[in-house]
XYZ file of C-alpha atoms in Angstrom:
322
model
C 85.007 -14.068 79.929
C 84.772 -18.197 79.979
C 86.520 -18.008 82.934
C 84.651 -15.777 85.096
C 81.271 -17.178 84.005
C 82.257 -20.651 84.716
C 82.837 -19.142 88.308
C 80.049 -17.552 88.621
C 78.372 -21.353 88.311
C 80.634 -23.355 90.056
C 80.972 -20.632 93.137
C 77.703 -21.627 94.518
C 77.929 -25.123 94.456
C 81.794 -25.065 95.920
C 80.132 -22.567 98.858
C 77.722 -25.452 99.062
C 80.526 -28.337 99.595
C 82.528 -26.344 101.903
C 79.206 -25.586 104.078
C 78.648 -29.621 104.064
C 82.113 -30.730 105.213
C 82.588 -27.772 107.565
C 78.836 -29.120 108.886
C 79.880 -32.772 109.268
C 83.454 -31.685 110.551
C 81.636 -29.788 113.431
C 79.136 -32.062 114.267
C 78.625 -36.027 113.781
C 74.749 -35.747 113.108
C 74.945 -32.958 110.633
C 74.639 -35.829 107.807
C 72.263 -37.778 110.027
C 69.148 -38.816 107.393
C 67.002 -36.934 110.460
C 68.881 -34.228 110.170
C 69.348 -33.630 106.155
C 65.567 -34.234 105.779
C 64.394 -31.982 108.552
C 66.977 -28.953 106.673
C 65.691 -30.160 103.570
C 61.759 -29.863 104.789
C 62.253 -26.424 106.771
C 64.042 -25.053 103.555
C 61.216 -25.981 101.339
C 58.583 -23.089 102.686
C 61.523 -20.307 101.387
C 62.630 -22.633 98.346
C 58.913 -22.632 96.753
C 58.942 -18.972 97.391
C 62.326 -18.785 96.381
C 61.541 -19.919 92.555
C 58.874 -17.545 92.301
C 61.426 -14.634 93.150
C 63.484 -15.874 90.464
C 61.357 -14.889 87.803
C 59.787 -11.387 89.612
C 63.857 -10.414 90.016
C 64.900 -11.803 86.238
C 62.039 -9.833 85.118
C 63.485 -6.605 86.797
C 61.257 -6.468 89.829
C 61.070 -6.794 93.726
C 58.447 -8.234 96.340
C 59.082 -7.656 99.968
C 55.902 -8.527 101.374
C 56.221 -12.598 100.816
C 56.767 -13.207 104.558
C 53.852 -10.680 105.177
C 51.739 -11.817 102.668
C 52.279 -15.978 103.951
C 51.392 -14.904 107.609
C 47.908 -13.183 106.376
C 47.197 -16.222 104.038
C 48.344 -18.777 106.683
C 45.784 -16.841 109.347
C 42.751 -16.343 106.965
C 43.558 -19.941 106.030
C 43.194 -20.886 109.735
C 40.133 -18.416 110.110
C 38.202 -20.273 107.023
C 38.951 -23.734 108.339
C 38.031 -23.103 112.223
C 34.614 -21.572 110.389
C 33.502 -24.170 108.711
C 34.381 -26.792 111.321
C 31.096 -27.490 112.396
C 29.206 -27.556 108.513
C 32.030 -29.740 107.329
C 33.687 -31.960 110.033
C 37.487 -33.259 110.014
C 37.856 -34.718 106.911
C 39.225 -33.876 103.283
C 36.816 -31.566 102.401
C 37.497 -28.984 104.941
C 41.370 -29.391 103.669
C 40.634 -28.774 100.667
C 38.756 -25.804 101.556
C 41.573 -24.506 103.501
C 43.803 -25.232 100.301
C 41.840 -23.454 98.111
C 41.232 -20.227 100.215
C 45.043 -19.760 100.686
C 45.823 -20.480 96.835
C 43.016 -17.747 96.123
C 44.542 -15.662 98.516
C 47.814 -15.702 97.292
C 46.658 -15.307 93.554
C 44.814 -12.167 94.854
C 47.857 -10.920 96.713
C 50.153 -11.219 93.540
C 47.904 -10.014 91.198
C 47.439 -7.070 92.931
C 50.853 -6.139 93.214
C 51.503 -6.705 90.017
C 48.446 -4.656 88.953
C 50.153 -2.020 90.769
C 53.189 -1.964 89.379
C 52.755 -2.983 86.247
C 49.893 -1.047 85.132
C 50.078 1.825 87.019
C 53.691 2.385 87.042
C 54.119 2.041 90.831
C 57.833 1.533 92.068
C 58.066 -2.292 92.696
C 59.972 -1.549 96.167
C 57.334 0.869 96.942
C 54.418 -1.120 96.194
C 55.262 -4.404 97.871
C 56.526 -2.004 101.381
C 53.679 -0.941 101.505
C 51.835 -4.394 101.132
C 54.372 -5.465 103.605
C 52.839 -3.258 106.164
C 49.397 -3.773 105.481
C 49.610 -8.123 105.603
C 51.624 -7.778 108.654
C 48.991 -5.753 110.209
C 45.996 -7.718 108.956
C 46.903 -10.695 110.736
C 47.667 -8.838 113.521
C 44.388 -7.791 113.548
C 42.797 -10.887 112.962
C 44.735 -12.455 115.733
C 44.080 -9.828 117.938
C 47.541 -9.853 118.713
C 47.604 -12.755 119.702
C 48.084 -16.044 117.872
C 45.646 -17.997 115.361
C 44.972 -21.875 116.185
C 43.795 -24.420 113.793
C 41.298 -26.532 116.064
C 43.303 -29.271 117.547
C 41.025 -32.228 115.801
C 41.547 -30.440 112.596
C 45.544 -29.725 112.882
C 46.287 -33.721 113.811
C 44.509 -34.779 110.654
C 46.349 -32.217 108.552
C 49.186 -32.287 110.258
C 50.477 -35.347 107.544
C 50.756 -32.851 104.934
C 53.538 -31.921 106.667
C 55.171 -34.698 108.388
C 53.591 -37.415 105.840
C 54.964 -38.483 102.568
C 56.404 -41.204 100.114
C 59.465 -43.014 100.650
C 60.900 -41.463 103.844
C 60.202 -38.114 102.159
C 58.158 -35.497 102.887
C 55.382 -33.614 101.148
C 57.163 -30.340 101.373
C 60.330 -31.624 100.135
C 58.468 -33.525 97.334
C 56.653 -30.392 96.193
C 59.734 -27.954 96.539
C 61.526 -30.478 93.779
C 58.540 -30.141 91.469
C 58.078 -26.863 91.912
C 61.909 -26.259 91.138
C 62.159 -28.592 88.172
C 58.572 -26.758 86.716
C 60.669 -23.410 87.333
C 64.053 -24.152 85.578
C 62.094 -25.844 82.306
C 59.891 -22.288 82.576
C 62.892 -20.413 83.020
C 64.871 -22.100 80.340
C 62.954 -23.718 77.416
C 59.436 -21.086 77.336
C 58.757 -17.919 75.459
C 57.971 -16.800 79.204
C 61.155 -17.202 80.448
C 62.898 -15.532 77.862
C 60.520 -12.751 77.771
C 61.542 -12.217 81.760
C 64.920 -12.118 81.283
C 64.317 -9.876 78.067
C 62.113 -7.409 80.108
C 64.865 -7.605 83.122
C 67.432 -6.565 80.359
C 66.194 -3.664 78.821
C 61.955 -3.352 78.674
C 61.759 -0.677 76.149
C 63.932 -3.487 73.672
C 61.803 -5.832 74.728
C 58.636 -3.794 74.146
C 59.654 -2.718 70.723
C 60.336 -6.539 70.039
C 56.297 -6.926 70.631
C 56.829 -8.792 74.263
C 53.758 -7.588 76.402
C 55.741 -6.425 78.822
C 53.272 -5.494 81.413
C 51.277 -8.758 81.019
C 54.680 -10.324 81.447
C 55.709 -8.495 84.670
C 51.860 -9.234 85.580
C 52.309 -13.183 85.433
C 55.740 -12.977 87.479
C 54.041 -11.521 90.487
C 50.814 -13.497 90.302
C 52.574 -16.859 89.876
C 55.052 -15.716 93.143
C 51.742 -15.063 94.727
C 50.543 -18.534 94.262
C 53.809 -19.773 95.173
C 53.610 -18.327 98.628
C 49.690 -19.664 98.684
C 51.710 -23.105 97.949
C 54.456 -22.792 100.690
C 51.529 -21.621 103.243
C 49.732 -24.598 102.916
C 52.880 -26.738 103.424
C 53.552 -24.535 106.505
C 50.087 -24.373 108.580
C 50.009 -27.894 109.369
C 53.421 -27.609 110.766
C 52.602 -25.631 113.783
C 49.091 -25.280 113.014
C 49.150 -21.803 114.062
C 49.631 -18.342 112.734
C 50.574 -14.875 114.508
C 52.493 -11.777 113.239
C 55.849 -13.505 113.471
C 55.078 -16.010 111.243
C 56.876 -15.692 107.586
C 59.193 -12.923 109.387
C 62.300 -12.387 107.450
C 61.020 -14.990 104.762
C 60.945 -11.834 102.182
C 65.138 -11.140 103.111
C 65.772 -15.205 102.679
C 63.965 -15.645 99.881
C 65.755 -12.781 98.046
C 69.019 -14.278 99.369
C 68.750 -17.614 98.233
C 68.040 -15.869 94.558
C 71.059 -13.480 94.176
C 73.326 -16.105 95.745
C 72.169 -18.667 93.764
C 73.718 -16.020 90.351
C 70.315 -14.440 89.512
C 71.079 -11.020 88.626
C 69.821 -8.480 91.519
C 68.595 -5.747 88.179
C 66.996 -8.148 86.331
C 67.913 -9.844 82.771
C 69.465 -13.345 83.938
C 68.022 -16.124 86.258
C 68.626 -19.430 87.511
C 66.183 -21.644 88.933
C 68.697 -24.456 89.608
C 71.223 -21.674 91.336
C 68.258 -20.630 93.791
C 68.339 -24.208 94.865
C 71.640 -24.343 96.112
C 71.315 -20.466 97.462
C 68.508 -21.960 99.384
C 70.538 -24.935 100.718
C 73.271 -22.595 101.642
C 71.155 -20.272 103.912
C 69.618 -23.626 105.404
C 73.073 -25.287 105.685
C 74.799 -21.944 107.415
C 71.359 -21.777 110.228
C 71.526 -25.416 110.594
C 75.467 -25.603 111.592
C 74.809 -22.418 113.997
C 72.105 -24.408 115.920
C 74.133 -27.587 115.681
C 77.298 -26.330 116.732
C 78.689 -23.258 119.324
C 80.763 -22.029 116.166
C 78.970 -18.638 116.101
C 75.379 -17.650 117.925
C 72.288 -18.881 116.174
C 71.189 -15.407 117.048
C 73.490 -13.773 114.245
C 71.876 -16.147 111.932
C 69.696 -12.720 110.431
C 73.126 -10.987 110.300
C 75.117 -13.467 108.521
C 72.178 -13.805 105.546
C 72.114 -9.726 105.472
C 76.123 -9.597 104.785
C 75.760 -12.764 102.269
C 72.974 -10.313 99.985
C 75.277 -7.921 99.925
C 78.420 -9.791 99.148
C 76.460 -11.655 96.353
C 75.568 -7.816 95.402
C 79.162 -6.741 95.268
C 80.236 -9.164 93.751
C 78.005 -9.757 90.926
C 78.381 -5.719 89.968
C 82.762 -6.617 89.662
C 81.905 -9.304 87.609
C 79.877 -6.967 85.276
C 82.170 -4.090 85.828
C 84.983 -6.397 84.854
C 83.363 -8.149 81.748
């Protein structure tokens, strides 16, 4: 028993180490400062998301409409901003208002999934398809089909949210690490955290030991929601730009960096710290495809699909074997 839970911690992390000297082995600039902190930056959008997943999966649930669900914030985001353009000017207050419209969006978008599921008893997979579908197609619509533009003024004076930061380090990066280190204490040392991992378990038990279970399961969407309100904003004045391939396959990563990271896929245990390095791994294996000729960048979506259900297998011997 010792054993095979020690493995289950240190698996991760040795996946990680073998990923960073088969990177460096491959290619000189894989350690390049550039190079880690670009990784690092483009990994942060799925790693903020990430932690939310942790505690919507510990709690025994699913969302697949996070990529879905950043695209429509990203575009209304862009929509709002464009708006108000001429009332407001370039400045912070029109940032600000572009902040707070996608966190509101995003708090919106969670808590009515949750709603859905946890009050009226809707299938978690069947809920958030179906949200999938109808995000995707919303900014669609308001894009025309096309693609959304933040007015060029607007996206160079934003654009530092991005590419700015302190000490060589970027916003995104600095948020994903608070974001993260907010997550594990939730996750480990709150009534809120244990109460997920309860529900996950078994939530008749954990309704008979007087845990709200519904409110619970409530919270884990709506705070995933804001998390992907969070990400968004980190995101937009990247490109400055949103269409209906933006945030496409973030939903798949996302869940990936979770079960790989040792979070159980049914619910009942979750990591925080383990998404991190599940997030680094997916970032490490796309980086080394586009670095090197090892394998085609374009199997990138096919390598993360066999990895979820690997971690999958895997994690149902170690149960089967306990």
């Amino acid at each position: 028993m010792r054993g095979r839970v020690q493995m289950s911690v240190v698996g991760p992390v040795l996946a990680l180490i073998v990923l960073l000297v088969l990177g460096a082995t491959l290619n000189s600039s894989f350690l390049a400062w550039d190079n880690v902190t670009n990784v690092l930056a483009r990994s942060a959008f799925i790693g903020i998301i990430a932690v939310g997943m942790t505690f919507v999966i510990t709690a025994g649930g699913l969302d697949l409409s996070v990529g879905s669900m950043a695209a429509f914030i990203a575009g209304l985001m862009i929509l709002v901003m464009n708006r108000a353009l001429p009332s407001l000017g370039v400045g912070v207050p029109i940032v600000l208002l572009g902040m707070a419209v996608a966190l509101a969006a995003g708090l919106a978008a969670g808590w009515l999934n949750g709603i859905l599921i946890s009050r009226f008893g809707i299938e978690a997979f069947i809920v958030t398809l179906g949200s999938m579908g109808i995000y995707r197609s919303l900014v669609t619509w308001l894009a025309d089909g096309g693609t959304l533009s933040l007015d060029f003024g607007l996206r160079t004076y934003y654009q530092p949210v991005y590419y700015g930061g302190l000490f060589g380090v970027s916003w995104p990066i600095i948020v994903f690490a608070v974001v993260v280190i907010v997550g594990e204490v939730a996750m480990r040392s709150t009534a809120f955290g244990r109460h997920c991992a309860a529900i996950g378990s078994n939530d008749q038990v954990a309704k008979y030991s007087s845990v709200r279970v519904a409110r619970v399961r409530l919270t884990t969407y709506v705070v995933l929601g804001l998390l992907v309100g969070v990400a968004t904003i980190l995101y937009v004045p990247r490109l400055g730009s949103a269409s209906p391939a933006t945030g496409l396959l973030w939903e798949l990563e996302a869940i990936a960096a979770v079960i790989i990271g040792g979070t159980v896929l049914k619910g009942g245990f979750g990591r925080v710290w383990g998404t991190v390095i599940g997030v680094l791994i997916l970032s490490l294996i796309g980086n080394i495809l586009n670095l090197t000729d090892f394998v085609s960048p374009y199997l990138n979506g096919a390598i993360q699909g066999a990895i979820i259900v690997l971690a999958v297998v895997l994690q149902r011997e170690a149960r089967q074997g306990q």
